mmCIF file of C-alpha atoms in Angstrom:
data_model
loop_
_atom_site.group_PDB
_atom_site.id
_atom_site.type_symbol
_atom_site.label_atom_id
_atom_site.label_comp_id
_atom_site.label_asym_id
_atom_site.label_seq_id
_atom_site.Cartn_x
_atom_site.Cartn_y
_atom_site.Cartn_z
ATOM 1 C CA MET A 751 72.643 103.804 139.514
ATOM 2 C CA SER A 752 71.747 104.843 135.988
ATOM 3 C CA HIS A 753 68.741 103.230 134.336
ATOM 4 C CA LYS A 754 70.130 104.047 130.915
ATOM 5 C CA LYS A 755 71.793 101.358 128.835
ATOM 6 C CA ILE A 756 75.168 102.903 128.018
ATOM 7 C CA LEU A 757 77.930 101.633 125.726
ATOM 8 C CA LEU A 758 81.508 102.637 126.519
ATOM 9 C CA LYS A 759 83.723 102.664 123.416
ATOM 10 C CA LEU A 760 87.502 102.720 123.806
ATOM 11 C CA GLY A 761 89.465 103.333 120.647
ATOM 12 C CA GLY A 762 91.916 105.430 118.763
ATOM 13 C CA ARG A 763 89.351 107.223 116.645
ATOM 14 C CA LYS A 764 86.280 109.079 117.732
ATOM 15 C CA HIS A 765 84.185 106.507 115.917
ATOM 16 C CA LEU A 766 84.148 104.025 113.082
ATOM 17 C CA GLY A 767 81.868 106.240 111.055
ATOM 18 C CA GLU A 768 79.132 108.213 112.745
ATOM 19 C CA GLU A 769 76.436 106.265 110.914
ATOM 20 C CA ARG A 770 77.429 103.121 112.823
ATOM 21 C CA TRP A 771 76.366 104.843 116.007
ATOM 22 C CA ARG A 772 72.854 104.989 114.568
ATOM 23 C CA ASP A 773 72.762 101.213 114.591
ATOM 24 C CA ALA A 774 74.315 101.149 118.062
ATOM 25 C CA LEU A 775 71.653 103.517 119.357
ATOM 26 C CA ASN A 776 69.021 100.967 118.378
ATOM 27 C CA LEU A 777 70.511 98.838 121.147
ATOM 28 C CA PHE A 778 71.883 101.393 123.642
ATOM 29 C CA ASP A 779 70.487 104.651 125.024
ATOM 30 C CA GLU A 780 73.817 106.492 124.947
ATOM 31 C CA ILE A 781 77.418 105.994 123.832
ATOM 32 C CA TYR A 782 80.543 107.348 125.471
ATOM 33 C CA SER A 783 83.562 107.276 123.182
ATOM 34 C CA PHE A 784 86.983 107.724 124.803
ATOM 35 C CA CYS A 785 89.702 108.051 122.191
ATOM 36 C CA SER A 786 93.229 109.301 121.623
ATOM 37 C CA TYR A 787 92.453 111.588 118.699
ATOM 38 C CA ALA A 788 89.474 112.966 116.809
ATOM 39 C CA GLU A 789 89.327 113.239 113.045
ATOM 40 C CA PRO A 790 87.834 116.155 111.116
ATOM 41 C CA SER A 791 84.113 115.708 110.804
ATOM 42 C CA HIS A 792 81.022 117.334 109.391
ATOM 43 C CA ALA A 793 78.237 118.394 111.725
ATOM 44 C CA TRP A 794 77.039 115.389 113.683
ATOM 45 C CA GLU A 795 73.902 113.755 112.351
ATOM 46 C CA ILE A 796 73.212 112.211 115.757
ATOM 47 C CA PRO A 797 71.966 114.327 118.708
ATOM 48 C CA SER A 798 74.875 115.307 120.954
ATOM 49 C CA ASP A 799 73.031 114.061 124.021
ATOM 50 C CA LYS A 800 73.232 110.513 122.639
ATOM 51 C CA VAL A 801 76.903 110.192 121.687
ATOM 52 C CA HIS A 802 79.589 111.749 123.863
ATOM 53 C CA CYS A 803 83.200 111.983 122.737
ATOM 54 C CA GLU A 804 86.125 112.514 125.113
ATOM 55 C CA VAL A 805 89.504 112.969 123.420
ATOM 56 C CA LEU A 806 92.727 112.436 125.352
ATOM 57 C CA PRO A 807 94.217 115.908 126.036
ATOM 58 C CA LYS A 808 96.768 117.000 123.445
ATOM 59 C CA THR A 809 99.614 118.036 125.703
ATOM 60 C CA THR A 810 103.337 118.090 125.039
ATOM 61 C CA LEU A 811 103.975 115.449 127.705
ATOM 62 C CA ASN A 812 101.238 113.156 126.389
ATOM 63 C CA HIS A 813 102.649 113.466 122.900
ATOM 64 C CA PHE A 814 106.193 112.740 124.079
ATOM 65 C CA PHE A 815 105.376 109.720 126.237
ATOM 66 C CA PHE A 816 103.026 108.295 123.619
ATOM 67 C CA ARG A 817 105.814 108.423 121.024
ATOM 68 C CA VAL A 818 108.182 106.644 123.413
ATOM 69 C CA VAL A 819 105.565 103.951 124.077
ATOM 70 C CA ASN A 820 105.165 103.367 120.343
ATOM 71 C CA LYS A 821 108.939 103.215 119.911
ATOM 72 C CA PHE A 822 109.344 100.416 122.468
ATOM 73 C CA LYS A 823 106.112 98.436 122.049
ATOM 74 C CA SER A 824 107.725 95.895 119.695
ATOM 75 C CA LYS A 825 110.702 95.236 122.006
ATOM 76 C CA LYS A 826 109.625 92.459 124.342
ATOM 77 C CA ARG A 827 112.610 92.660 126.670
ATOM 78 C CA LEU A 828 111.920 96.373 127.258
ATOM 79 C CA SER A 829 108.233 95.983 128.110
ATOM 80 C CA TRP A 830 108.926 97.269 131.625
ATOM 81 C CA ILE A 831 109.560 100.689 130.097
ATOM 82 C CA ILE A 832 106.046 100.773 128.650
ATOM 83 C CA THR A 833 104.565 99.609 131.952
ATOM 84 C CA PHE A 834 106.324 102.478 133.683
ATOM 85 C CA LEU A 835 105.328 105.039 131.028
ATOM 86 C CA LEU A 836 101.678 103.979 131.213
ATOM 87 C CA SER A 837 101.788 104.591 134.971
ATOM 88 C CA VAL A 838 103.185 108.073 134.332
ATOM 89 C CA LEU A 839 100.515 108.754 131.715
ATOM 90 C CA ARG A 840 97.778 107.695 134.136
ATOM 91 C CA ILE A 841 99.049 110.244 136.636
ATOM 92 C CA LEU A 842 99.263 112.965 133.995
ATOM 93 C CA ASN A 843 95.736 112.181 132.815
ATOM 94 C CA CYS A 844 94.071 111.349 136.116
ATOM 95 C CA GLY A 845 91.175 113.709 135.370
ATOM 96 C CA TYR A 846 90.519 112.052 132.023
ATOM 97 C CA ILE A 847 90.648 108.572 133.536
ATOM 98 C CA LYS A 848 88.234 109.648 136.289
ATOM 99 C CA LYS A 849 85.756 110.516 133.517
ATOM 100 C CA VAL A 850 86.070 106.963 132.199
ATOM 101 C CA LYS A 851 85.446 105.583 135.673
ATOM 102 C CA SER A 852 82.445 107.858 136.262
ATOM 103 C CA VAL A 853 80.386 106.472 133.386
ATOM 104 C CA ASP A 854 77.930 103.834 134.568
ATOM 105 C CA VAL A 855 78.005 101.518 131.559
ATOM 106 C CA ALA A 856 76.191 98.390 130.489
ATOM 107 C CA ALA A 857 78.832 97.236 128.002
ATOM 108 C CA VAL A 858 82.402 98.066 126.977
ATOM 109 C CA LEU A 859 83.786 97.735 123.454
ATOM 110 C CA CYS A 860 87.448 98.236 122.579
ATOM 111 C CA SER A 861 88.303 98.130 118.888
ATOM 112 C CA TYR A 862 89.698 97.939 116.226
ATOM 113 C CA GLY A 863 93.310 97.158 115.317
ATOM 114 C CA ASP A 864 97.018 97.527 115.977
ATOM 115 C CA TYR A 865 97.391 100.863 114.181
ATOM 116 C CA ASP A 866 94.618 103.029 115.658
ATOM 117 C CA ASN A 867 95.803 103.380 119.293
ATOM 118 C CA SER A 868 92.875 101.384 120.649
ATOM 119 C CA ASP A 869 95.228 98.980 122.448
ATOM 120 C CA PHE A 870 96.943 101.973 124.014
ATOM 121 C CA MET A 871 93.645 103.474 125.181
ATOM 122 C CA PHE A 872 92.585 100.234 126.830
ATOM 123 C CA CYS A 873 95.938 99.746 128.559
ATOM 124 C CA LEU A 874 95.762 103.338 129.813
ATOM 125 C CA CYS A 875 92.246 103.025 131.235
ATOM 126 C CA LYS A 876 91.868 99.337 132.095
ATOM 127 C CA ASN A 877 92.454 99.781 135.851
ATOM 128 C CA VAL A 878 89.239 101.793 136.290
ATOM 129 C CA ILE A 879 86.937 99.606 134.183
ATOM 130 C CA ASP A 880 84.889 97.189 136.290
ATOM 131 C CA LYS A 881 82.622 95.772 133.566
ATOM 132 C CA PRO A 882 83.473 92.954 131.132
ATOM 133 C CA VAL A 883 85.343 94.270 128.093
ATOM 134 C CA VAL A 884 84.858 93.003 124.543
ATOM 135 C CA ARG A 885 87.977 93.458 122.418
ATOM 136 C CA ALA A 886 87.080 93.323 118.720
ATOM 137 C CA TYR A 887 90.255 92.851 116.723
ATOM 138 C CA LYS A 888 90.604 93.387 113.025
ATOM 139 C CA GLU A 889 94.104 94.273 111.841
ATOM 140 C CA THR A 890 97.558 93.266 113.024
ATOM 141 C CA ARG A 891 101.163 92.730 111.914
ATOM 142 C CA PRO A 892 103.654 89.853 112.349
ATOM 143 C CA GLU A 893 105.777 91.718 114.922
ATOM 144 C CA TYR A 894 105.381 91.420 118.690
ATOM 145 C CA ASN A 895 103.368 94.303 120.157
ATOM 146 C CA TYR A 896 103.282 94.767 123.933
ATOM 147 C CA LEU A 897 100.093 96.861 123.842
ATOM 148 C CA GLU A 898 98.312 94.358 121.623
ATOM 149 C CA TYR A 899 99.423 91.452 123.802
ATOM 150 C CA THR A 900 98.451 93.150 127.062
ATOM 151 C CA ALA A 901 95.056 94.312 125.819
ATOM 152 C CA MET A 902 93.995 90.888 124.558
ATOM 153 C CA LYS A 903 95.300 89.168 127.680
ATOM 154 C CA SER A 904 93.332 91.566 129.915
ATOM 155 C CA VAL A 905 89.887 91.664 128.277
ATOM 156 C CA ASP A 906 87.003 89.269 128.922
ATOM 157 C CA LYS A 907 86.003 88.450 125.358
ATOM 158 C CA ILE A 908 87.835 88.664 122.023
ATOM 159 C CA VAL A 909 86.071 88.979 118.673
ATOM 160 C CA LEU A 910 87.938 87.877 115.540
ATOM 161 C CA PHE A 911 86.706 87.812 111.963
ATOM 162 C CA ASP A 912 88.039 84.305 111.278
ATOM 163 C CA VAL A 913 89.827 81.369 112.880
ATOM 164 C CA LYS A 914 92.827 82.148 110.645
ATOM 165 C CA LEU A 915 93.351 85.407 112.531
ATOM 166 C CA LYS A 916 93.299 83.397 115.768
ATOM 167 C CA GLU A 917 96.000 81.121 114.344
ATOM 168 C CA PHE A 918 98.008 84.147 113.181
ATOM 169 C CA LEU A 919 97.999 85.593 116.703
ATOM 170 C CA GLU A 920 98.810 82.222 118.279
ATOM 171 C CA LYS A 921 101.803 81.925 115.976
ATOM 172 C CA LYS A 922 102.985 85.306 117.226
ATOM 173 C CA TYR A 923 102.255 84.924 120.952
ATOM 174 C CA GLY A 924 102.131 81.169 121.578
ATOM 175 C CA SER A 925 99.665 78.306 121.151
ATOM 176 C CA ASP A 926 98.179 78.924 124.620
ATOM 177 C CA PHE A 927 97.613 82.654 124.014
ATOM 178 C CA PHE A 928 93.819 82.282 124.079
ATOM 179 C CA ALA A 929 93.720 79.682 126.861
ATOM 180 C CA HIS A 930 90.927 80.395 129.361
ATOM 181 C CA LYS A 931 89.756 83.273 127.145
ATOM 182 C CA LYS A 932 86.328 83.544 125.536
ATOM 183 C CA VAL A 933 86.863 83.971 121.791
ATOM 184 C CA ILE A 934 84.098 84.338 119.230
ATOM 185 C CA VAL A 935 84.930 84.015 115.569
ATOM 186 C CA GLY A 936 83.174 85.070 112.371
ATOM 187 C CA TYR A 937 82.202 88.684 113.054
ATOM 188 C CA ASP A 938 83.716 91.768 111.437
ATOM 189 C CA GLU A 939 83.401 95.331 112.723
ATOM 190 C CA ASN A 940 83.531 96.682 109.161
ATOM 191 C CA ALA A 941 79.879 95.732 108.666
ATOM 192 C CA LEU A 942 78.040 98.807 107.400
ATOM 193 C CA PRO A 943 75.079 100.365 109.228
ATOM 194 C CA SER A 944 71.476 99.807 108.178
ATOM 195 C CA CYS A 945 70.949 103.434 107.166
ATOM 196 C CA ILE A 946 73.470 102.933 104.338
ATOM 197 C CA LEU A 947 72.549 99.375 103.391
ATOM 198 C CA ASP A 948 68.853 100.275 103.102
ATOM 199 C CA GLY A 949 69.440 103.510 101.201
ATOM 200 C CA VAL A 950 71.410 102.452 98.118
ATOM 201 C CA HIS A 951 69.786 103.152 94.734
ATOM 202 C CA TYR A 952 71.258 100.549 92.423
ATOM 203 C CA GLN A 953 72.204 101.859 88.983
ATOM 204 C CA GLU A 954 72.287 100.080 85.646
ATOM 205 C CA LYS A 955 75.617 98.348 85.065
ATOM 206 C CA LEU A 956 77.951 99.997 82.537
ATOM 207 C CA SER A 957 78.457 96.557 81.014
ATOM 208 C CA THR A 958 74.852 96.598 79.838
ATOM 209 C CA ALA A 959 75.809 99.190 77.208
ATOM 210 C CA ASP A 960 79.101 97.774 75.915
ATOM 211 C CA GLY A 961 79.202 94.147 77.009
ATOM 212 C CA LYS A 962 82.574 94.632 78.732
ATOM 213 C CA VAL A 963 83.321 93.919 82.357
ATOM 214 C CA HIS A 964 83.828 97.167 84.279
ATOM 215 C CA LEU A 965 86.075 96.773 87.315
ATOM 216 C CA VAL A 966 86.525 99.317 90.091
ATOM 217 C CA ILE A 967 89.564 99.915 92.252
ATOM 218 C CA LEU A 968 88.635 101.739 95.429
ATOM 219 C CA SER A 969 91.576 103.151 97.365
ATOM 220 C CA PHE A 970 92.270 106.103 99.608
ATOM 221 C CA ARG A 971 95.563 106.645 97.811
ATOM 222 C CA VAL A 972 97.768 105.145 95.124
ATOM 223 C CA ASP A 973 101.517 105.354 94.519
ATOM 224 C CA SER A 974 103.194 105.971 91.175
ATOM 225 C CA ALA A 975 106.254 103.957 92.270
ATOM 226 C CA PRO A 976 106.490 100.814 94.452
ATOM 227 C CA ASN A 977 109.026 102.225 96.864
ATOM 228 C CA ARG A 978 107.182 103.271 100.007
ATOM 229 C CA SER A 979 108.654 101.359 102.934
ATOM 230 C CA ARG A 980 105.613 101.150 105.244
ATOM 231 C CA ASP A 981 103.182 99.857 102.619
ATOM 232 C CA GLN A 982 105.751 97.861 100.652
ATOM 233 C CA GLY A 983 104.179 98.376 97.243
ATOM 234 C CA ARG A 984 100.578 97.576 98.181
ATOM 235 C CA TYR A 985 99.391 100.976 96.899
ATOM 236 C CA TYR A 986 101.227 100.686 93.595
ATOM 237 C CA TYR A 987 98.557 99.655 91.072
ATOM 238 C CA ILE A 988 100.174 100.477 87.720
ATOM 239 C CA ASP A 989 101.234 96.936 86.835
ATOM 240 C CA ILE A 990 98.024 95.243 87.926
ATOM 241 C CA ILE A 991 95.916 97.791 86.016
ATOM 242 C CA LYS A 992 97.933 97.022 82.876
ATOM 243 C CA GLU A 993 97.271 93.303 83.347
ATOM 244 C CA ILE A 994 93.534 93.818 83.787
ATOM 245 C CA ILE A 995 93.298 96.083 80.732
ATOM 246 C CA SER A 996 95.170 93.495 78.670
ATOM 247 C CA ALA A 997 92.397 91.020 79.527
ATOM 248 C CA GLY A 998 89.823 93.346 77.921
ATOM 249 C CA VAL A 999 88.396 94.601 81.210
ATOM 250 C CA VAL A 1000 87.676 98.300 81.712
ATOM 251 C CA VAL A 1001 89.196 99.732 84.901
ATOM 252 C CA HIS A 1002 87.800 102.630 86.951
ATOM 253 C CA LEU A 1003 90.024 104.021 89.719
ATOM 254 C CA HIS A 1004 88.373 106.019 92.501
ATOM 255 C CA CYS A 1005 91.114 107.566 94.594
ATOM 256 C CA SER A 1006 91.604 110.595 96.842
ATOM 257 C CA LYS A 1007 95.374 110.962 96.728
ATOM 258 C CA TYR A 1008 97.958 110.280 94.035
ATOM 259 C CA ASN A 1009 101.616 110.056 95.045
ATOM 260 C CA ASP A 1010 103.804 111.003 92.109
ATOM 261 C CA ASP A 1011 106.987 109.346 90.911
ATOM 262 C CA LYS A 1012 109.638 112.058 90.612
ATOM 263 C CA GLY A 1013 106.933 114.634 90.019
ATOM 264 C CA VAL A 1014 105.034 112.492 87.493
ATOM 265 C CA ASN A 1015 101.577 110.991 87.992
ATOM 266 C CA ARG A 1016 101.952 107.610 86.259
ATOM 267 C CA TYR A 1017 98.209 107.046 86.396
ATOM 268 C CA LYS A 1018 97.585 110.067 84.168
ATOM 269 C CA GLU A 1019 100.087 108.644 81.710
ATOM 270 C CA LEU A 1020 98.338 105.271 81.827
ATOM 271 C CA GLN A 1021 94.942 106.872 81.221
ATOM 272 C CA ALA A 1022 96.270 108.776 78.208
ATOM 273 C CA GLU A 1023 97.760 105.572 76.800
ATOM 274 C CA ASN A 1024 94.532 103.568 77.267
ATOM 275 C CA PRO A 1025 91.513 105.690 76.256
ATOM 276 C CA GLY A 1026 88.230 103.940 76.904
ATOM 277 C CA MET A 1027 89.904 101.255 79.035
ATOM 278 C CA PHE A 1028 91.205 103.102 82.089
ATOM 279 C CA TYR A 1029 89.473 105.976 83.857
ATOM 280 C CA MET A 1030 90.680 108.083 86.777
ATOM 281 C CA GLU A 1031 87.354 108.773 88.457
ATOM 282 C CA GLU A 1032 86.407 111.267 91.134
ATOM 283 C CA ALA A 1033 87.156 110.443 94.751
ATOM 284 C CA LEU A 1034 84.178 109.042 96.623
ATOM 285 C CA ALA A 1035 82.987 110.332 99.994
ATOM 286 C CA MET A 1036 83.424 107.153 102.035
ATOM 287 C CA LYS A 1037 85.530 108.369 104.932
ATOM 288 C CA TYR A 1038 84.937 108.089 108.670
ATOM 289 C CA SER A 1039 83.579 111.621 108.609
ATOM 290 C CA SER A 1040 81.350 111.250 105.525
ATOM 291 C CA SER A 1041 77.631 111.713 106.012
ATOM 292 C CA THR A 1042 75.003 109.043 105.434
ATOM 293 C CA GLU A 1043 73.918 110.788 102.254
ATOM 294 C CA GLU A 1044 77.507 110.903 100.964
ATOM 295 C CA TRP A 1045 77.971 107.210 101.676
ATOM 296 C CA ILE A 1046 74.751 106.315 99.889
ATOM 297 C CA ASN A 1047 75.591 108.493 96.869
ATOM 298 C CA SER A 1048 79.012 106.841 96.681
ATOM 299 C CA CYS A 1049 77.463 103.372 96.790
ATOM 300 C CA ASP A 1050 75.072 104.451 94.038
ATOM 301 C CA ILE A 1051 78.065 105.315 91.842
ATOM 302 C CA LEU A 1052 79.859 102.075 92.673
ATOM 303 C CA SER A 1053 76.788 100.016 91.806
ATOM 304 C CA ARG A 1054 77.418 100.704 88.093
ATOM 305 C CA TYR A 1055 80.457 98.423 88.137
ATOM 306 C CA ASP A 1056 80.510 94.652 87.781
ATOM 307 C CA ALA A 1057 83.627 93.789 89.767
ATOM 308 C CA GLY A 1058 85.738 95.233 92.552
ATOM 309 C CA LEU A 1059 89.433 94.634 93.245
ATOM 310 C CA LEU A 1060 90.043 93.753 96.885
ATOM 311 C CA HIS A 1061 93.764 93.192 97.340
ATOM 312 C CA ASN A 1062 96.983 94.238 95.697
ATOM 313 C CA ILE A 1063 99.090 91.639 97.469
ATOM 314 C CA VAL A 1064 102.869 91.940 97.215
ATOM 315 C CA ASP A 1065 104.211 88.445 97.882
ATOM 316 C CA GLU A 1066 107.623 89.446 99.172
ATOM 317 C CA SER A 1067 106.341 92.063 101.645
ATOM 318 C CA SER A 1068 106.360 91.416 105.399
ATOM 319 C CA VAL A 1069 102.594 92.001 105.586
ATOM 320 C CA SER A 1070 101.686 89.563 102.805
ATOM 321 C CA GLU A 1071 101.006 86.764 105.334
ATOM 322 C CA PHE A 1072 98.324 88.851 107.030
ATOM 323 C CA ASP A 1073 96.951 90.051 103.667
ATOM 324 C CA GLY A 1074 96.458 86.378 102.854
ATOM 325 C CA ILE A 1075 93.825 86.080 105.612
ATOM 326 C CA ASN A 1076 92.490 89.620 105.936
ATOM 327 C CA ILE A 1077 89.034 90.800 104.878
ATOM 328 C CA PRO A 1078 89.593 94.399 103.698
ATOM 329 C CA HIS A 1079 86.967 96.984 104.604
ATOM 330 C CA ARG A 1080 86.196 97.578 100.931
ATOM 331 C CA PHE A 1081 84.749 94.052 100.780
ATOM 332 C CA PHE A 1082 81.691 95.226 102.729
ATOM 333 C CA THR A 1083 81.481 98.390 100.626
ATOM 334 C CA TYR A 1084 81.429 96.387 97.390
ATOM 335 C CA GLU A 1085 78.826 94.002 98.779
ATOM 336 C CA ALA A 1086 76.598 96.910 99.830
ATOM 337 C CA ALA A 1087 76.818 98.405 96.310
ATOM 338 C CA HIS A 1088 76.246 95.005 94.636
ATOM 339 C CA VAL A 1089 79.720 95.061 93.121
ATOM 340 C CA THR A 1090 81.155 91.556 92.978
ATOM 341 C CA PRO A 1091 84.525 91.350 94.767
ATOM 342 C CA ILE A 1092 87.146 89.324 92.884
ATOM 343 C CA LEU A 1093 89.892 87.103 94.259
ATOM 344 C CA LYS A 1094 92.705 85.152 92.648
ATOM 345 C CA ARG A 1095 92.477 81.504 93.643
ATOM 346 C CA GLY A 1096 94.742 80.656 96.550
ATOM 347 C CA GLU A 1097 95.530 84.300 97.359
ATOM 348 C CA ASN A 1098 93.365 84.630 100.476
ATOM 349 C CA ILE A 1099 92.216 81.574 102.435
ATOM 350 C CA VAL A 1100 89.461 83.340 104.370
ATOM 351 C CA LEU A 1101 87.873 85.136 101.434
ATOM 352 C CA GLY A 1102 88.172 82.026 99.268
ATOM 353 C CA ARG A 1103 86.163 80.053 101.825
ATOM 354 C CA MET A 1104 83.593 82.832 102.097
ATOM 355 C CA PHE A 1105 83.186 83.019 98.328
ATOM 356 C CA GLU A 1106 82.589 79.276 98.128
ATOM 357 C CA GLU A 1107 80.245 79.016 101.112
ATOM 358 C CA LYS A 1108 78.277 82.248 100.719
ATOM 359 C CA ARG A 1109 78.664 82.741 96.925
ATOM 360 C CA CYS A 1110 79.413 86.397 97.635
ATOM 361 C CA GLY A 1111 82.386 86.821 95.297
ATOM 362 C CA PHE A 1112 84.133 85.617 92.143
ATOM 363 C CA MET A 1113 87.398 83.666 92.035
ATOM 364 C CA TYR A 1114 89.662 83.635 88.996
ATOM 365 C CA ASN A 1115 92.891 82.033 87.860
ATOM 366 C CA THR A 1116 93.860 84.811 85.453
ATOM 367 C CA PHE A 1117 92.199 88.100 84.607
ATOM 368 C CA SER A 1118 91.033 86.562 81.334
ATOM 369 C CA ASP A 1119 88.458 84.665 83.466
ATOM 370 C CA LEU A 1120 86.731 87.894 84.516
ATOM 371 C CA PRO A 1121 84.162 88.046 81.672
ATOM 372 C CA GLY A 1122 82.555 85.053 83.391
ATOM 373 C CA ILE A 1123 81.481 87.388 86.176
ATOM 374 C CA LEU A 1124 78.667 88.727 83.984
ATOM 375 C CA ASN A 1125 76.879 85.367 84.257
ATOM 376 C CA ALA A 1126 77.908 84.461 87.800
ATOM 377 C CA ASP A 1127 75.265 83.686 90.432
ATOM 378 C CA ILE A 1128 76.190 86.065 93.253
ATOM 379 C CA GLU A 1129 74.469 86.462 96.642
ATOM 380 C CA TYR A 1130 75.653 89.680 98.269
ATOM 381 C CA TYR A 1131 76.634 89.476 101.926
ATOM 382 C CA THR A 1132 75.368 92.504 103.869
ATOM 383 C CA PRO A 1133 75.171 92.031 107.640
ATOM 384 C CA SER A 1134 74.511 95.317 109.428
ATOM 385 C CA TYR A 1135 76.517 96.881 112.244
ATOM 386 C CA GLU A 1136 73.506 96.329 114.500
ATOM 387 C CA ASP A 1137 73.638 92.615 113.657
ATOM 388 C CA TYR A 1138 77.328 92.673 114.588
ATOM 389 C CA LEU A 1139 76.738 94.316 117.988
ATOM 390 C CA LYS A 1140 73.900 91.942 118.802
ATOM 391 C CA ALA A 1141 76.196 88.996 118.138
ATOM 392 C CA ILE A 1142 79.257 90.131 120.084
ATOM 393 C CA PHE A 1143 77.263 91.338 123.111
ATOM 394 C CA GLU A 1144 74.771 88.458 122.875
ATOM 395 C CA LEU A 1145 71.806 90.835 122.872
#
């Protein structure tokens, strides 16, 4: 029997940012992360004897069966196919699953959403886990998902960021979905680690020099045309940027990838048409693989701005219902950098309640209200990842 306090993490990714493991290691001696894929990463900042990563073998058969599972997971009447395929995958990966079983753990965390394969990893390994499992759930879609359903039905505790997410899932799977299940509400895995929160060097606001509100849009990518089927226009920012500029607000776009429209970057055109009001800024190092120093430097840059855009909700899209209750990860990034997140009244029930109760954001009716943000009394909300783990594991 091991005397070490070990956390077993089941998920799609290797981690949720290596810096979060620093906070976790304040509570656990070691972490074992079992995941379906590993992302490119810089050299680990944490000693390798503290965090161990085991990636599901990349074999042709694994790849094939995994694709079939994903193809059928939304078809309820064909769920028996997935049950069968998971049994086959357990046989094919018996050595990997034995590694999961061999770890003498104190706690098990499975996270984080419907898109990152974490449900799949739990369903694959659940038969060999004999400790209570906490399933922290963040992101979902309106469609039935066999893996999502099975994972949440099988775990011991479910963590949701708000009661509205609980209602969303009950609408999808039935009013008794959480019956006899321990559910804790009000905690979000996107909380940043202490090493970032404590390291930010807040800069003077750009508005101090010109008296104008400076708003930042932080996005991994943006589209030059609203025609991408999966994202249904949510990454098309041209129109909303035009609206904000028309209200006299300066817009700064930090983005890593620009998708052109017929070979044309519409954001470059917009910048040329609006000198001094719209800036295409450098991409910030705020990825899963970014170092602590890169995260802090990025927050330093963000801290110059007054306001941060959270959502680009497209009302007619199939994901707009979830967007209306979701807390995007950039919310915690803005709060850490002391950038006030903005929200149109009535657009997001959960954030609207948070803004009113915690005074951690600014609500507007039209973009012409945004100059009021310069005199708003804001209290930034910055729980740490360690705080989050203490709450969900009751430490």
